[in-house]
Coordinates of N, CA and C in Angstrom, one line a residue:
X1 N -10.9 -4.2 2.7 CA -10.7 -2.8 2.8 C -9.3 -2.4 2.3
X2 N -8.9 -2.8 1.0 CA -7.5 -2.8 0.6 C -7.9 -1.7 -0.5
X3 N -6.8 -1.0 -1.2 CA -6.9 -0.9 -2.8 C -5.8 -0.7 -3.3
X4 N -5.7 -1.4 -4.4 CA -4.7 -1.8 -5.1 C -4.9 -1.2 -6.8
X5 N -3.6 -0.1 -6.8 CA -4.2 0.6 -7.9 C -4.0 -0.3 -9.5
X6 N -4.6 0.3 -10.0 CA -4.2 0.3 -11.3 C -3.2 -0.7 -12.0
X7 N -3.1 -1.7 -12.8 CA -1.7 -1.8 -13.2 C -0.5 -2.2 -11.9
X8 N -1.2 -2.1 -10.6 CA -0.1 -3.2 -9.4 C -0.6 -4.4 -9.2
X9 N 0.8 -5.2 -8.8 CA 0.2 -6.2 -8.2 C 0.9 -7.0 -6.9
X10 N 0.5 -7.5 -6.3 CA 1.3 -8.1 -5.0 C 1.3 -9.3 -4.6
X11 N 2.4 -9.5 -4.5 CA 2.9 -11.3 -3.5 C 3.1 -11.3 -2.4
X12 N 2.4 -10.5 -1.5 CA 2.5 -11.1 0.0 C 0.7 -10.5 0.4
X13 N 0.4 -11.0 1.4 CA -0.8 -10.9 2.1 C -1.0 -9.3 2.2
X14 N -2.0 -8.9 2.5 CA -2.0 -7.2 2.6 C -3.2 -7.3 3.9
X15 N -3.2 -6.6 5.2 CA -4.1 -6.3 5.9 C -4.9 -5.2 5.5
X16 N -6.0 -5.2 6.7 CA -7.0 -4.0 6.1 C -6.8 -2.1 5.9
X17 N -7.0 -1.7 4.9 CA -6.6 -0.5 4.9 C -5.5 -0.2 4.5
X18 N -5.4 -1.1 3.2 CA -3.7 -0.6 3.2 C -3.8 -0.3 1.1
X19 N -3.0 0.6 0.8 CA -3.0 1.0 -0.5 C -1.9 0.6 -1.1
X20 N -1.9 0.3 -2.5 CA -0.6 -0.1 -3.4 C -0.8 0.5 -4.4
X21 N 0.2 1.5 -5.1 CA 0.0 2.3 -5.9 C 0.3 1.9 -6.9
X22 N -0.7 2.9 -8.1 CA -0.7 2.2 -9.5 C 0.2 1.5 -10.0
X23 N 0.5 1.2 -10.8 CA 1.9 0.1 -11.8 C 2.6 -0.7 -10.5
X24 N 2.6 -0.4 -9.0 CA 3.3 -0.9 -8.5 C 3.0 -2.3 -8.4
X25 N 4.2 -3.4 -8.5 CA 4.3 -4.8 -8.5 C 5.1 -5.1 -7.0
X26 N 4.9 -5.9 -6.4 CA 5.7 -5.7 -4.9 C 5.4 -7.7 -5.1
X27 N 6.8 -7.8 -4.6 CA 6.9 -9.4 -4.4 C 7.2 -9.6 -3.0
X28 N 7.7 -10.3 -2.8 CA 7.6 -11.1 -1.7 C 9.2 -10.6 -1.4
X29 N 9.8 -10.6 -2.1 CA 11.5 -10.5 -2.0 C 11.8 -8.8 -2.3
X30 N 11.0 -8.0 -2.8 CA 10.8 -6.8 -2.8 C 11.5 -5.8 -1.8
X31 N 12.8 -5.4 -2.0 CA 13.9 -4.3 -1.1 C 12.5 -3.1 -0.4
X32 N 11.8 -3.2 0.5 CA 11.0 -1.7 1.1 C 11.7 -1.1 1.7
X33 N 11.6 0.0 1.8 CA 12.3 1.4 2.9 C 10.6 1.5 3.5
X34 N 11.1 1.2 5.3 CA 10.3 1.2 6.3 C 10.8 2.6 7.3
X35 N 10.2 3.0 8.2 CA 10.8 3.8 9.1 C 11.8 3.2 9.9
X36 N 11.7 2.0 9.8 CA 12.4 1.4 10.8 C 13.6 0.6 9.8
X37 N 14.2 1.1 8.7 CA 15.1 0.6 7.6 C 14.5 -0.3 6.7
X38 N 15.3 -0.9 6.0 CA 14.8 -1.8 4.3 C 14.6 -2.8 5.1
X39 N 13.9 -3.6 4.8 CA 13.5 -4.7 5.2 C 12.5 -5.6 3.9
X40 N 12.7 -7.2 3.7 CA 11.8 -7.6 2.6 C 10.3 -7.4 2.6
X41 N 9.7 -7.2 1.7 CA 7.9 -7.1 1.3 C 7.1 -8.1 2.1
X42 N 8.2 -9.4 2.3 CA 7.6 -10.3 2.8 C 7.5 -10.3 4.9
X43 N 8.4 -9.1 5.2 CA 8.2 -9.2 6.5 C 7.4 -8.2 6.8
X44 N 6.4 -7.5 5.8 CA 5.0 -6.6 5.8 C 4.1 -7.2 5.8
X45 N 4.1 -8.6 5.3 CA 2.7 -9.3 5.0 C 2.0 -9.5 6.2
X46 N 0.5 -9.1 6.1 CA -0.5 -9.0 7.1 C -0.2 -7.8 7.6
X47 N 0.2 -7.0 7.6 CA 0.1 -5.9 8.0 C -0.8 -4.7 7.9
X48 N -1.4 -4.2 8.4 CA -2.9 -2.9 8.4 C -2.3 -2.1 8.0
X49 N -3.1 -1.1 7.3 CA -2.6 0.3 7.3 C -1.6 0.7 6.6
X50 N -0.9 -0.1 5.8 CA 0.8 0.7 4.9 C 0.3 0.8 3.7
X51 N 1.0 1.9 3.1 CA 0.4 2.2 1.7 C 2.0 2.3 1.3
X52 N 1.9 1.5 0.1 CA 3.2 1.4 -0.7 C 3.4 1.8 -1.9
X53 N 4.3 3.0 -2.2 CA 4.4 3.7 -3.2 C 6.1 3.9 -3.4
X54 N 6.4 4.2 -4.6 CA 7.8 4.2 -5.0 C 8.2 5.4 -5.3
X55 N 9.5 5.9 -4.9 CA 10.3 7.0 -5.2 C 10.1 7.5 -6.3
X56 N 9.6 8.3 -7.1 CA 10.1 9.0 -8.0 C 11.3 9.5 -8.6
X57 N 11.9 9.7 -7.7 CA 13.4 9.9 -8.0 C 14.6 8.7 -7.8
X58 N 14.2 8.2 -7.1 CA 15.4 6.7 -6.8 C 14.5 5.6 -7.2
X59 N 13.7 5.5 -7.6 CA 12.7 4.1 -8.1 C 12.3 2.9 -6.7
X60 N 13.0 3.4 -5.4 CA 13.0 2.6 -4.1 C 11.6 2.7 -3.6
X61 N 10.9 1.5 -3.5 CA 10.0 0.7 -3.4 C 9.6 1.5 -1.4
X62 N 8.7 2.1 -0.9 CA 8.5 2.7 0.3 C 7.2 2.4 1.0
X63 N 7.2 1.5 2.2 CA 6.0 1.7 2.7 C 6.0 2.5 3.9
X64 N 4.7 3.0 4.0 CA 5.1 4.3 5.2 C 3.3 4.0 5.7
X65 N 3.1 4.1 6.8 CA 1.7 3.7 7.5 C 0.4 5.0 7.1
X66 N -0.5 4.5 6.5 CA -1.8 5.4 5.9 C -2.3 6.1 7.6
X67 N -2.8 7.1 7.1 CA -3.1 7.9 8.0 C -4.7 8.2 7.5
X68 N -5.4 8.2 8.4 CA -6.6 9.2 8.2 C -8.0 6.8 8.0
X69 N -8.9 7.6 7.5 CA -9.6 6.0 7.4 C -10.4 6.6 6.2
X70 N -11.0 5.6 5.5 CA -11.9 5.7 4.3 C -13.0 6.5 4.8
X71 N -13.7 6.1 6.0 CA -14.8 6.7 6.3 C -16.3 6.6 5.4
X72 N -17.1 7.8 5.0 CA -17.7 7.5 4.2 C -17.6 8.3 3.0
X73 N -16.3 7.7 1.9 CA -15.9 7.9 0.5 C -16.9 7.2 0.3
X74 N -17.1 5.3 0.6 CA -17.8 5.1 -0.7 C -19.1 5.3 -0.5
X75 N -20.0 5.7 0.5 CA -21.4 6.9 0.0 C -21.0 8.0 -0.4
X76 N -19.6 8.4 -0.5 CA -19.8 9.7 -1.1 C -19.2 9.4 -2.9
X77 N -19.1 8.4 -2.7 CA -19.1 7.9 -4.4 C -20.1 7.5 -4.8
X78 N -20.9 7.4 -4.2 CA -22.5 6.8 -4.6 C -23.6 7.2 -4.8
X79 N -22.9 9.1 -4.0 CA -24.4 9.8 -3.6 C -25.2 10.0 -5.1
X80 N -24.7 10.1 -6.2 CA -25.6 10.0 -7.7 C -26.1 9.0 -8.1
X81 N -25.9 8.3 -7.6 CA -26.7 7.0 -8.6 C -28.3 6.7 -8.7

């Protein structure tokens, strides 16, 4: 129950529910801004729920905890078929 957009990819484990936004690459050694300060990509691993996306303006690498649940998107991506 991950998704991992487009063009990212990742070096550390990901728990369920958790998003990585397109182009993003995240290593293991990867500088994140957490609420709780920078800390490495690797002291996220296994972790539920963080969706990791990058600054636009400072290019700094941000995980911040997903809110809300998938629910039912994927029947509502399916209802045509």
């Amino acid at each position: 129950r991950t998704l991992i957009g487009a063009n990212a990819g990742i070096g550390i484990s990901l728990g369920d529910d958790c998003v990585v936004e397109a182009g993003l690459y995240v290593t293991a050694a990867t500088p994140v801004m957490t609420p709780d300060g920078v800390m490495k990509a690797k002291e996220l691993s296994g972790r539920n729920g963080l969706m990791f996306i990058r600054d636009g303006q400072t290019g700094q690498v941000i995980a911040r905890q997903r809110t809300g649940s998938w629910g039912a998107l994927n029947d509502a991506l399916h209802q045509n078929d």
